[in-house]
């Protein structure tokens, strides 16, 4: 069956939306001068005292330091500590890299503020205001960067653990065609592995571990930090990371 399609247009459908650029341009220029016309709405009068007040609010040195820059720097520091001949996807090695990066960045911050001749720095806070940058503020940013990295790696650890629970199961369908379907064995309640891994990461920056790294001359691959998790949990975390890297 033939189908006829007709397309109609409303009268003046396009004409009423045509904009005259020439006419708009004429409104923006003075006759004979070719310069834009500024109305009173485009002019802002600031008194001398007002200008001085604005200038006093502008910091002498605006620092590039922010929560995002500290987080980015921390991630780079962790990656830079990968030792040759050491698998980067092992739990113990990654913990050591995290703590070593944290210690180095904390030492750098403390050394910077120990300089009596240091100039004041300012940064843009989360609410958009300009605040003076202090040692406490930078250390807080570093702690937050370490915490965020720990949360991400803990979540990844649980994902890898869940993947280990998949085992093939043979299901017979119509016509006796065998198909294999993955089945997840959930032996632990949801979030348990993630919580254990996060606790291990956060306990790794205990002052005892920081002092140990300061005194130890061994390489990171020979370092075994004190973690606030039972030995069997630690072994399981190592097994999960080792399985993921195979």
Coordinates of N, CA and C in Angstrom, one line a residue:
X1 N 0.8 -1.2 0.0 CA 0.0 0.0 0.0 C 0.9 1.2 0.0
X2 N 0.7 2.1 -1.0 CA 1.6 3.3 -1.1 C 1.2 4.3 0.0
X3 N 2.2 5.0 0.5 CA 2.0 6.0 1.6 C 2.6 7.3 1.1
X4 N 1.8 8.3 1.1 CA 2.2 9.6 0.7 C 2.5 10.5 1.9
X5 N 3.6 11.1 1.9 CA 4.0 12.0 3.0 C 4.1 13.4 2.5
X6 N 3.4 14.3 3.1 CA 3.5 15.7 2.7 C 4.0 16.5 3.9
X7 N 4.8 17.5 3.6 CA 5.4 18.3 4.7 C 4.9 19.7 4.5
X8 N 4.2 20.3 5.4 CA 3.7 21.6 5.3 C 4.5 22.6 6.2
X9 N 4.5 23.9 5.9 CA 5.2 24.9 6.7 C 4.1 26.0 7.1
X10 N 4.3 26.5 8.3 CA 3.5 27.6 8.7 C 3.9 28.8 8.0
X11 N 3.0 29.7 7.7 CA 3.3 31.0 7.1 C 4.3 31.8 8.0
X12 N 5.3 32.3 7.3 CA 6.3 33.2 8.0 C 7.0 32.4 9.1
X13 N 7.2 31.1 8.9 CA 7.8 30.2 9.9 C 9.2 30.7 10.2
X14 N 9.9 31.1 9.2 CA 11.3 31.5 9.3 C 11.5 33.0 9.4
X15 N 10.7 33.7 8.7 CA 10.9 35.2 8.6 C 10.9 35.9 9.9
X16 N 10.0 35.4 10.8 CA 9.8 36.0 12.1 C 11.0 35.8 13.0
X17 N 11.9 34.8 12.7 CA 13.0 34.5 13.5 C 14.3 35.1 12.9
X18 N 14.2 35.8 11.8 CA 15.4 36.3 11.2 C 15.9 37.5 12.0
X19 N 17.2 37.5 12.4 CA 17.8 38.6 13.1 C 18.6 39.5 12.2
X20 N 18.4 40.8 12.3 CA 19.2 41.7 11.4 C 20.5 42.1 12.2
X21 N 21.6 41.5 11.7 CA 22.9 41.8 12.3 C 23.3 43.2 12.1
X22 N 23.0 43.7 10.9 CA 23.3 45.1 10.6 C 22.7 46.1 11.6
X23 N 21.4 45.8 11.8 CA 20.7 46.7 12.8 C 21.2 46.6 14.2
X24 N 21.6 45.3 14.6 CA 22.2 45.2 15.9 C 23.5 45.8 16.0
X25 N 24.3 45.7 14.9 CA 25.6 46.3 14.9 C 25.6 47.9 15.0
X26 N 24.5 48.4 14.4 CA 24.4 49.9 14.4 C 24.1 50.4 15.8
X27 N 23.4 49.6 16.6 CA 23.1 50.0 18.0 C 24.3 50.0 18.9
X28 N 25.4 49.2 18.5 CA 26.6 49.1 19.3 C 27.6 50.1 19.0
X29 N 27.4 50.9 17.9 CA 28.4 51.9 17.5 C 27.8 53.3 17.5
X30 N 28.7 54.2 17.8 CA 28.3 55.6 17.8 C 28.4 56.1 16.3
X31 N 27.6 57.0 15.9 CA 27.6 57.5 14.5 C 28.9 58.1 14.2
X32 N 29.6 57.6 13.2 CA 30.8 58.2 12.7 C 32.1 57.8 13.4
X33 N 32.0 57.2 14.6 CA 33.2 56.9 15.4 C 33.6 55.4 15.4
X34 N 32.6 54.6 15.2 CA 32.9 53.1 15.1 C 33.3 52.5 16.4
X35 N 33.1 53.1 17.5 CA 33.4 52.6 18.8 C 32.2 52.2 19.5
X36 N 32.2 51.1 20.4 CA 31.1 50.7 21.1 C 30.5 51.8 22.0
X37 N 29.2 51.7 22.1 CA 28.5 52.7 23.0 C 28.4 52.1 24.4
X38 N 28.8 52.8 25.4 CA 28.8 52.3 26.8 C 27.7 53.0 27.5
X39 N 26.7 52.3 28.0 CA 25.6 52.9 28.7 C 26.0 53.0 30.2
X40 N 25.2 53.6 31.0 CA 25.5 53.8 32.4 C 25.5 52.4 33.1
X41 N 24.8 51.4 32.5 CA 24.8 50.1 33.1 C 26.1 49.4 32.9
X42 N 27.0 49.8 32.0 CA 28.2 49.2 31.7 C 29.4 49.8 32.5
X43 N 29.1 50.8 33.3 CA 30.2 51.5 34.0 C 30.0 51.3 35.5
X44 N 31.2 51.0 36.1 CA 31.2 50.8 37.6 C 32.2 51.8 38.2
X45 N 31.6 52.7 39.0 CA 32.4 53.7 39.6 C 32.9 53.2 41.0
X46 N 34.2 53.2 41.2 CA 34.8 52.8 42.4 C 35.6 53.9 43.0
X47 N 35.4 54.3 44.2 CA 36.1 55.4 44.9 C 37.5 55.0 45.2
X48 N 38.4 55.9 45.5 CA 39.8 55.6 45.8 C 39.8 54.7 47.1
X49 N 39.0 55.0 48.1 CA 39.0 54.2 49.3 C 38.5 52.7 48.9
X50 N 37.6 52.6 48.0 CA 37.1 51.3 47.6 C 38.2 50.5 46.9
X51 N 39.0 51.2 46.0 CA 40.0 50.5 45.3 C 41.1 50.0 46.3
X52 N 41.4 50.8 47.3 CA 42.4 50.4 48.3 C 41.9 49.2 49.1
X53 N 40.6 49.2 49.3 CA 40.1 48.1 50.1 C 40.2 46.8 49.3
X54 N 39.9 46.9 48.0 CA 39.9 45.7 47.1 C 41.4 45.2 46.9
X55 N 42.3 46.2 46.8 CA 43.7 45.8 46.6 C 44.3 45.1 47.9
X56 N 43.8 45.5 49.1 CA 44.2 44.9 50.3 C 43.8 43.5 50.5
X57 N 42.7 43.1 49.7 CA 42.2 41.7 49.8 C 43.0 40.8 48.9
X58 N 43.8 41.3 48.0 CA 44.5 40.5 47.0 C 45.8 40.0 47.6
X59 N 46.0 38.7 47.8 CA 47.2 38.2 48.5 C 48.4 38.5 47.6
X60 N 49.6 38.6 48.3 CA 50.8 38.8 47.6 C 51.3 37.6 46.8
X61 N 51.0 36.4 47.3 CA 51.4 35.2 46.7 C 50.4 34.1 46.8
X62 N 49.7 33.8 45.7 CA 48.6 32.8 45.7 C 49.3 31.5 45.4
X63 N 49.2 30.5 46.3 CA 49.8 29.2 46.1 C 49.0 28.3 45.3
X64 N 49.6 27.5 44.5 CA 48.9 26.5 43.7 C 48.4 25.3 44.5
X65 N 48.7 25.3 45.8 CA 48.3 24.2 46.6 C 46.8 24.1 46.8
X66 N 46.3 23.0 46.7 CA 44.8 22.7 46.9 C 44.7 21.3 47.2
X67 N 43.5 20.9 47.6 CA 43.2 19.5 47.9 C 43.4 18.6 46.7
X68 N 43.1 19.2 45.5 CA 43.3 18.4 44.2 C 44.8 18.2 43.9
X69 N 45.6 19.3 44.1 CA 47.0 19.2 43.8 C 47.7 18.3 44.7
X70 N 47.3 18.3 46.0 CA 47.9 17.4 47.0 C 47.6 16.0 46.6
X71 N 46.4 15.7 46.3 CA 45.9 14.4 45.9 C 46.7 13.9 44.7
X72 N 46.8 14.7 43.7 CA 47.6 14.4 42.5 C 49.0 14.1 42.8
X73 N 49.6 14.9 43.6 CA 51.0 14.8 44.0 C 51.2 13.5 44.7
X74 N 50.3 13.1 45.6 CA 50.4 11.9 46.4 C 50.4 10.7 45.5
X75 N 49.4 10.7 44.5 CA 49.3 9.6 43.6 C 50.6 9.4 42.8
X76 N 51.3 10.5 42.4 CA 52.5 10.4 41.7 C 53.6 9.9 42.5
X77 N 53.6 10.3 43.8 CA 54.7 9.9 44.7 C 54.6 8.4 45.0
X78 N 53.4 7.9 45.1 CA 53.2 6.4 45.3 C 53.7 5.7 44.1
X79 N 53.3 6.1 42.9 CA 53.8 5.4 41.7 C 55.3 5.5 41.5
X80 N 55.9 6.6 41.9 CA 57.3 6.8 41.7 C 58.1 5.8 42.6
X81 N 57.5 5.3 43.6 CA 58.2 4.4 44.6 C 58.2 2.9 44.2
X82 N 57.8 2.6 43.1 CA 57.8 1.2 42.6 C 59.3 0.8 42.4
X83 N 59.7 -0.2 43.0 CA 61.1 -0.6 42.9 C 61.2 -1.6 41.8
X84 N 62.4 -1.6 41.2 CA 62.7 -2.5 40.1 C 62.7 -4.0 40.6
X85 N 62.1 -4.9 39.9 CA 62.1 -6.3 40.3 C 61.1 -6.6 41.3
X86 N 60.2 -5.6 41.7 CA 59.2 -5.8 42.7 C 57.8 -5.7 42.0
X87 N 56.9 -6.6 42.2 CA 55.6 -6.6 41.6 C 54.8 -5.4 42.3
X88 N 54.3 -4.5 41.5 CA 53.6 -3.4 42.1 C 52.2 -3.8 42.6
X89 N 51.7 -5.0 42.1 CA 50.4 -5.4 42.5 C 50.3 -6.3 43.7
X90 N 51.3 -6.2 44.6 CA 51.2 -6.9 45.8 C 50.8 -6.0 47.0
X91 N 50.0 -6.5 47.9 CA 49.5 -5.7 49.0 C 50.6 -5.1 49.8
X92 N 51.6 -5.9 50.3 CA 52.6 -5.4 51.2 C 53.4 -4.3 50.5
X93 N 53.8 -4.5 49.2 CA 54.6 -3.4 48.5 C 53.8 -2.1 48.4
X94 N 52.5 -2.3 48.1 CA 51.7 -1.0 47.9 C 51.5 -0.3 49.2
X95 N 51.4 -1.0 50.3 CA 51.3 -0.3 51.6 C 52.6 0.4 51.9
X96 N 53.7 -0.2 51.6 CA 55.0 0.4 51.8 C 55.1 1.7 51.0
X97 N 54.7 1.6 49.7 CA 54.8 2.8 48.8 C 53.9 3.9 49.3
X98 N 52.7 3.6 49.8 CA 51.8 4.6 50.3 C 52.4 5.3 51.5
X99 N 52.9 4.5 52.5 CA 53.5 5.1 53.7 C 54.7 5.9 53.4
X100 N 55.6 5.4 52.5 CA 56.8 6.1 52.2 C 56.5 7.5 51.5
X101 N 55.5 7.5 50.6 CA 55.1 8.7 49.9 C 54.5 9.7 50.9
X102 N 53.7 9.2 51.8 CA 53.1 10.0 52.9 C 54.1 10.7 53.8
X103 N 55.1 9.9 54.2 CA 56.2 10.4 55.1 C 57.0 11.4 54.4
X104 N 57.3 11.2 53.1 CA 58.1 12.2 52.4 C 57.4 13.5 52.2
X105 N 56.1 13.5 51.9 CA 55.3 14.7 51.7 C 55.1 15.4 53.1
X106 N 54.9 14.6 54.1 CA 54.8 15.3 55.4 C 56.1 16.0 55.9
X107 N 57.2 15.3 55.6 CA 58.5 15.9 56.0 C 58.7 17.2 55.2
X108 N 58.3 17.2 53.9 CA 58.5 18.4 53.1 C 57.7 19.5 53.6
X109 N 56.5 19.2 54.0 CA 55.6 20.3 54.6 C 56.1 20.9 55.9
X110 N 56.6 20.0 56.7 CA 57.1 20.4 58.0 C 58.4 21.2 57.8
X111 N 59.3 20.8 56.9 CA 60.5 21.6 56.6 C 60.2 23.0 56.0
X112 N 59.2 23.0 55.2 CA 58.8 24.3 54.6 C 58.4 25.3 55.6
X113 N 57.6 24.9 56.6 CA 57.1 25.8 57.6 C 58.1 26.0 58.7
X114 N 59.2 25.2 58.8 CA 60.2 25.4 59.8 C 61.1 26.6 59.4
X115 N 61.1 27.0 58.1 CA 61.9 28.1 57.6 C 61.3 29.4 58.1
X116 N 62.0 30.1 59.0 CA 61.5 31.4 59.6 C 61.4 32.5 58.5
X117 N 62.1 32.4 57.4 CA 62.0 33.4 56.4 C 61.0 33.1 55.3
X118 N 60.2 32.2 55.6 CA 59.2 31.8 54.6 C 58.1 32.9 54.4
X119 N 57.8 33.2 53.1 CA 56.8 34.1 52.8 C 55.4 33.5 53.0
X120 N 54.5 34.3 53.4 CA 53.1 33.8 53.6 C 52.5 33.4 52.2
X121 N 51.8 32.4 52.2 CA 51.1 31.9 51.0 C 49.6 31.8 51.3
X122 N 48.9 32.0 50.2 CA 47.4 31.9 50.3 C 46.9 30.9 49.3
X123 N 45.7 30.4 49.6 CA 45.1 29.4 48.7 C 43.6 29.7 48.6
X124 N 43.0 29.1 47.6 CA 41.6 29.2 47.4 C 40.9 28.0 48.1
X125 N 40.1 28.3 49.1 CA 39.5 27.3 49.9 C 38.3 26.7 49.2
X126 N 37.8 25.6 49.7 CA 36.7 24.9 49.1 C 35.4 25.8 48.9
X127 N 35.2 26.8 49.7 CA 34.1 27.7 49.6 C 34.3 28.8 48.7
X128 N 35.5 28.9 48.0 CA 35.9 29.9 47.1 C 36.6 31.1 47.7
X129 N 36.7 31.2 49.0 CA 37.3 32.3 49.7 C 38.9 32.1 49.7
X130 N 39.6 33.2 49.8 CA 41.0 33.1 49.8 C 41.5 33.1 51.3
X131 N 42.2 32.1 51.6 CA 42.7 31.9 53.0 C 44.2 31.8 53.1
X132 N 44.8 32.1 54.2 CA 46.2 31.9 54.4 C 46.5 30.4 54.5
X133 N 47.5 30.0 53.8 CA 47.9 28.6 53.8 C 48.8 28.3 55.1
X134 N 48.4 27.4 55.9 CA 49.1 27.0 57.1 C 49.6 25.6 57.1
X135 N 50.5 25.3 58.0 CA 51.0 23.9 58.0 C 49.9 22.9 58.4
X136 N 49.0 23.3 59.3 CA 47.9 22.5 59.7 C 47.0 22.2 58.5
X137 N 46.8 23.2 57.7 CA 45.9 23.0 56.5 C 46.5 22.1 55.5
X138 N 47.8 22.2 55.2 CA 48.4 21.4 54.3 C 48.5 19.9 54.8
X139 N 48.8 19.7 56.1 CA 48.8 18.4 56.6 C 47.4 17.7 56.6
X140 N 46.4 18.6 56.8 CA 45.0 18.0 56.7 C 44.7 17.6 55.2
X141 N 45.2 18.4 54.2 CA 45.0 18.0 52.8 C 45.7 16.7 52.5
X142 N 46.9 16.5 53.1 CA 47.7 15.3 52.9 C 47.0 14.1 53.5
X143 N 46.5 14.3 54.7 CA 45.7 13.2 55.4 C 44.5 12.8 54.6
X144 N 43.8 13.8 54.0 CA 42.6 13.5 53.2 C 43.0 12.8 51.9
X145 N 44.1 13.1 51.3 CA 44.6 12.5 50.1 C 44.9 11.0 50.4
X146 N 45.6 10.7 51.5 CA 45.9 9.4 51.9 C 44.6 8.6 52.2
X147 N 43.7 9.2 52.8 CA 42.4 8.5 53.1 C 41.6 8.2 51.9
X148 N 41.6 9.1 50.9 CA 40.9 8.9 49.7 C 41.5 7.7 48.9
X149 N 42.8 7.7 48.8 CA 43.5 6.7 48.1 C 43.3 5.3 48.8
X150 N 43.2 5.3 50.1 CA 43.0 4.1 50.9 C 41.6 3.6 50.6
X151 N 40.6 4.5 50.5 CA 39.2 4.0 50.2 C 39.1 3.4 48.9
X152 N 39.8 4.0 47.9 CA 39.7 3.5 46.5 C 40.4 2.1 46.4
X153 N 41.6 2.0 47.1 CA 42.3 0.7 47.0 C 41.5 -0.4 47.8
X154 N 40.9 0.0 48.9 CA 40.1 -1.0 49.7 C 38.9 -1.5 48.9
X155 N 38.3 -0.5 48.2 CA 37.1 -1.0 47.3 C 37.6 -1.9 46.2
X156 N 38.8 -1.6 45.6 CA 39.3 -2.4 44.6 C 39.6 -3.8 45.1
X157 N 40.1 -3.9 46.4 CA 40.5 -5.2 47.0 C 39.2 -6.0 47.1
X158 N 38.1 -5.4 47.5 CA 36.9 -6.2 47.7 C 36.4 -6.7 46.3
X159 N 36.5 -5.9 45.3 CA 36.1 -6.3 43.9 C 37.0 -7.5 43.5
X160 N 38.3 -7.5 43.7 CA 39.1 -8.6 43.4 C 38.8 -9.8 44.2
X161 N 38.4 -9.6 45.4 CA 38.0 -10.8 46.3 C 36.8 -11.4 45.8
X162 N 35.8 -10.6 45.3 CA 34.5 -11.1 44.8 C 34.8 -11.9 43.5
X163 N 35.7 -11.4 42.7 CA 36.0 -12.1 41.5 C 36.6 -13.5 41.7
X164 N 37.3 -13.6 42.8 CA 37.9 -15.0 43.2 C 36.7 -16.0 43.5
X165 N 35.6 -15.5 43.9 CA 34.5 -16.4 44.2 C 33.7 -16.9 43.0
X166 N 34.0 -16.5 41.8 CA 33.3 -17.0 40.6 C 33.9 -18.4 40.3
X167 N 33.0 -19.4 40.1 CA 33.4 -20.7 39.7 C 32.4 -21.1 38.6
X168 N 32.9 -21.9 37.6 CA 32.0 -22.3 36.5 C 31.0 -23.4 37.0
X169 N 29.8 -23.3 36.6 CA 28.8 -24.3 36.9 C 28.1 -24.7 35.6
X170 N 28.0 -26.0 35.4 CA 27.4 -26.5 34.2 C 25.9 -26.6 34.3
X171 N 25.2 -26.0 33.4 CA 23.8 -26.0 33.3 C 23.3 -26.6 32.0
X172 N 22.4 -27.6 32.1 CA 21.9 -28.3 30.9 C 20.7 -27.6 30.5
X173 N 20.7 -27.2 29.2 CA 19.6 -26.6 28.6 C 18.8 -27.5 27.6
X174 N 18.0 -26.9 26.8 CA 17.2 -27.7 25.9 C 18.2 -28.3 24.8
X175 N 17.9 -29.6 24.5 CA 18.8 -30.2 23.5 C 20.1 -30.7 24.1
X176 N 20.2 -30.8 25.4 CA 21.4 -31.2 26.1 C 22.6 -30.4 25.7
X177 N 22.4 -29.1 25.4 CA 23.6 -28.3 25.1 C 24.2 -27.7 26.5
X178 N 25.4 -28.0 26.7 CA 26.1 -27.6 27.9 C 26.6 -26.2 27.8
X179 N 26.2 -25.4 28.8 CA 26.7 -24.0 28.9 C 27.3 -23.8 30.3
X180 N 28.3 -23.0 30.4 CA 28.9 -22.7 31.7 C 28.5 -21.3 32.1
X181 N 28.0 -21.2 33.3 CA 27.6 -20.0 33.9 C 28.4 -19.7 35.2
X182 N 28.9 -18.5 35.4 CA 29.7 -18.2 36.6 C 28.8 -18.0 37.8
X183 N 29.2 -18.6 38.9 CA 28.4 -18.5 40.1 C 29.3 -17.9 41.2
X184 N 28.8 -16.8 41.8 CA 29.6 -16.1 42.9 C 29.4 -16.8 44.2
X185 N 30.5 -17.2 44.8 CA 30.4 -17.7 46.2 C 30.6 -16.6 47.2
X186 N 29.6 -16.2 47.8 CA 29.7 -15.1 48.8 C 29.8 -15.6 50.2
X187 N 31.1 -15.8 50.6 CA 31.3 -16.4 52.0 C 31.4 -15.3 53.0
X188 N 31.5 -14.1 52.7 CA 31.6 -13.0 53.6 C 30.5 -12.0 53.4
X189 N 30.1 -11.3 54.4 CA 29.1 -10.2 54.2 C 29.7 -9.1 53.4
X190 N 28.8 -8.4 52.8 CA 29.2 -7.3 51.9 C 30.0 -6.2 52.6
X191 N 31.1 -5.8 52.1 CA 31.9 -4.7 52.7 C 32.9 -5.1 53.7
X192 N 32.9 -6.4 54.0 CA 33.8 -6.9 55.1 C 35.3 -6.8 54.7
X193 N 35.6 -7.3 53.5 CA 37.0 -7.2 53.0 C 37.4 -5.8 52.8
X194 N 36.5 -4.9 52.3 CA 36.8 -3.5 52.1 C 37.2 -2.8 53.4
X195 N 36.4 -3.1 54.4 CA 36.6 -2.6 55.8 C 38.0 -3.0 56.3
X196 N 38.3 -4.3 56.1 CA 39.6 -4.8 56.7 C 40.8 -4.2 55.9
X197 N 40.6 -4.0 54.6 CA 41.7 -3.4 53.8 C 41.9 -2.0 54.2
X198 N 40.8 -1.3 54.4 CA 40.9 0.2 54.7 C 41.5 0.4 56.1
X199 N 41.2 -0.5 57.0 CA 41.8 -0.4 58.3 C 43.3 -0.7 58.3
X200 N 43.7 -1.6 57.4 CA 45.1 -1.9 57.3 C 45.8 -0.7 56.7
X201 N 45.3 -0.1 55.7 CA 45.9 1.1 55.0 C 46.0 2.2 56.0
X202 N 45.0 2.5 56.8 CA 45.0 3.7 57.7 C 45.9 3.4 58.8
X203 N 46.0 2.2 59.3 CA 46.9 1.9 60.4 C 48.4 2.0 60.0
X204 N 48.6 1.9 58.7 CA 50.0 1.9 58.2 C 50.7 3.2 58.5
X205 N 50.0 4.3 58.6 CA 50.7 5.6 58.8 C 50.7 5.9 60.3
X206 N 50.6 4.9 61.2 CA 50.8 5.1 62.6 C 52.2 5.7 62.8
X207 N 52.4 6.4 63.9 CA 53.7 7.1 64.2 C 54.8 6.0 64.3
X208 N 54.5 4.8 64.8 CA 55.5 3.8 64.9 C 56.1 3.4 63.6
X209 N 55.2 3.3 62.6 CA 55.6 3.0 61.2 C 56.4 4.1 60.6
X210 N 56.0 5.3 60.8 CA 56.7 6.5 60.3 C 58.1 6.6 60.9
X211 N 58.3 6.3 62.2 CA 59.6 6.3 62.8 C 60.4 5.2 62.3
X212 N 59.8 4.0 62.1 CA 60.5 2.9 61.6 C 61.1 3.2 60.2
X213 N 60.4 3.8 59.4 CA 60.9 4.1 58.0 C 62.0 5.2 58.1
X214 N 61.9 6.0 59.1 CA 63.0 7.1 59.3 C 64.3 6.4 59.7
X215 N 64.2 5.4 60.5 CA 65.4 4.8 61.1 C 65.9 3.6 60.2
X216 N 65.0 3.0 59.4 CA 65.4 1.9 58.6 C 66.1 2.3 57.4
X217 N 67.2 1.5 57.0 CA 68.0 1.7 55.8 C 67.7 0.7 54.8
X218 N 66.7 -0.2 55.1 CA 66.4 -1.3 54.2 C 65.5 -0.7 53.0
X219 N 65.5 -1.4 51.9 CA 64.6 -1.0 50.8 C 63.2 -1.4 51.2
X220 N 62.3 -0.8 50.5 CA 60.9 -1.0 50.8 C 60.5 -2.4 50.6
X221 N 61.1 -3.2 49.7 CA 60.7 -4.6 49.5 C 61.0 -5.5 50.7
X222 N 61.9 -5.0 51.6 CA 62.2 -5.8 52.8 C 61.6 -5.2 54.0
X223 N 60.7 -4.3 53.9 CA 60.0 -3.6 55.0 C 58.7 -4.3 55.3
X224 N 58.4 -4.6 56.5 CA 57.1 -5.2 56.9 C 56.6 -4.3 58.0
X225 N 55.6 -3.4 57.7 CA 55.1 -2.5 58.7 C 54.0 -3.2 59.6
X226 N 53.8 -2.5 60.7 CA 52.8 -3.0 61.7 C 51.4 -2.5 61.3
X227 N 50.6 -3.5 61.0 CA 49.2 -3.2 60.6 C 48.2 -3.7 61.6
X228 N 47.2 -2.9 61.8 CA 46.2 -3.2 62.9 C 45.1 -4.2 62.3
X229 N 45.6 -5.3 61.8 CA 44.7 -6.4 61.3 C 45.3 -7.7 61.8
X230 N 44.5 -8.7 62.1 CA 45.0 -10.0 62.4 C 45.9 -10.6 61.3
X231 N 46.8 -11.5 61.7 CA 47.7 -12.1 60.8 C 47.0 -12.9 59.6
X232 N 45.9 -13.5 60.0 CA 45.1 -14.3 58.9 C 44.5 -13.4 57.9
X233 N 44.0 -12.2 58.4 CA 43.4 -11.2 57.5 C 44.5 -10.6 56.6
X234 N 45.7 -10.4 57.2 CA 46.8 -9.8 56.4 C 47.2 -10.8 55.3
X235 N 47.2 -12.1 55.7 CA 47.6 -13.1 54.7 C 46.5 -13.2 53.6
X236 N 45.3 -13.0 53.9 CA 44.2 -13.1 52.9 C 44.3 -11.9 52.0
X237 N 44.6 -10.7 52.5 CA 44.8 -9.5 51.7 C 46.0 -9.7 50.7
X238 N 47.0 -10.3 51.2 CA 48.2 -10.6 50.3 C 47.8 -11.6 49.2
X239 N 47.0 -12.5 49.6 CA 46.6 -13.6 48.6 C 45.7 -12.9 47.5
X240 N 44.7 -12.0 48.0 CA 43.8 -11.4 47.0 C 44.6 -10.6 46.0
X241 N 45.6 -9.8 46.5 CA 46.4 -8.9 45.6 C 47.3 -9.8 44.7
X242 N 47.8 -10.9 45.2 CA 48.7 -11.8 44.5 C 47.9 -12.4 43.4
X243 N 46.6 -12.8 43.7 CA 45.8 -13.5 42.7 C 45.4 -12.5 41.6
X244 N 45.2 -11.2 42.0 CA 44.8 -10.2 41.0 C 45.9 -9.9 40.0
X245 N 47.2 -10.1 40.5 CA 48.3 -9.8 39.6 C 48.8 -10.9 38.7
X246 N 48.1 -12.1 38.8 CA 48.5 -13.2 38.0 C 48.1 -13.1 36.6

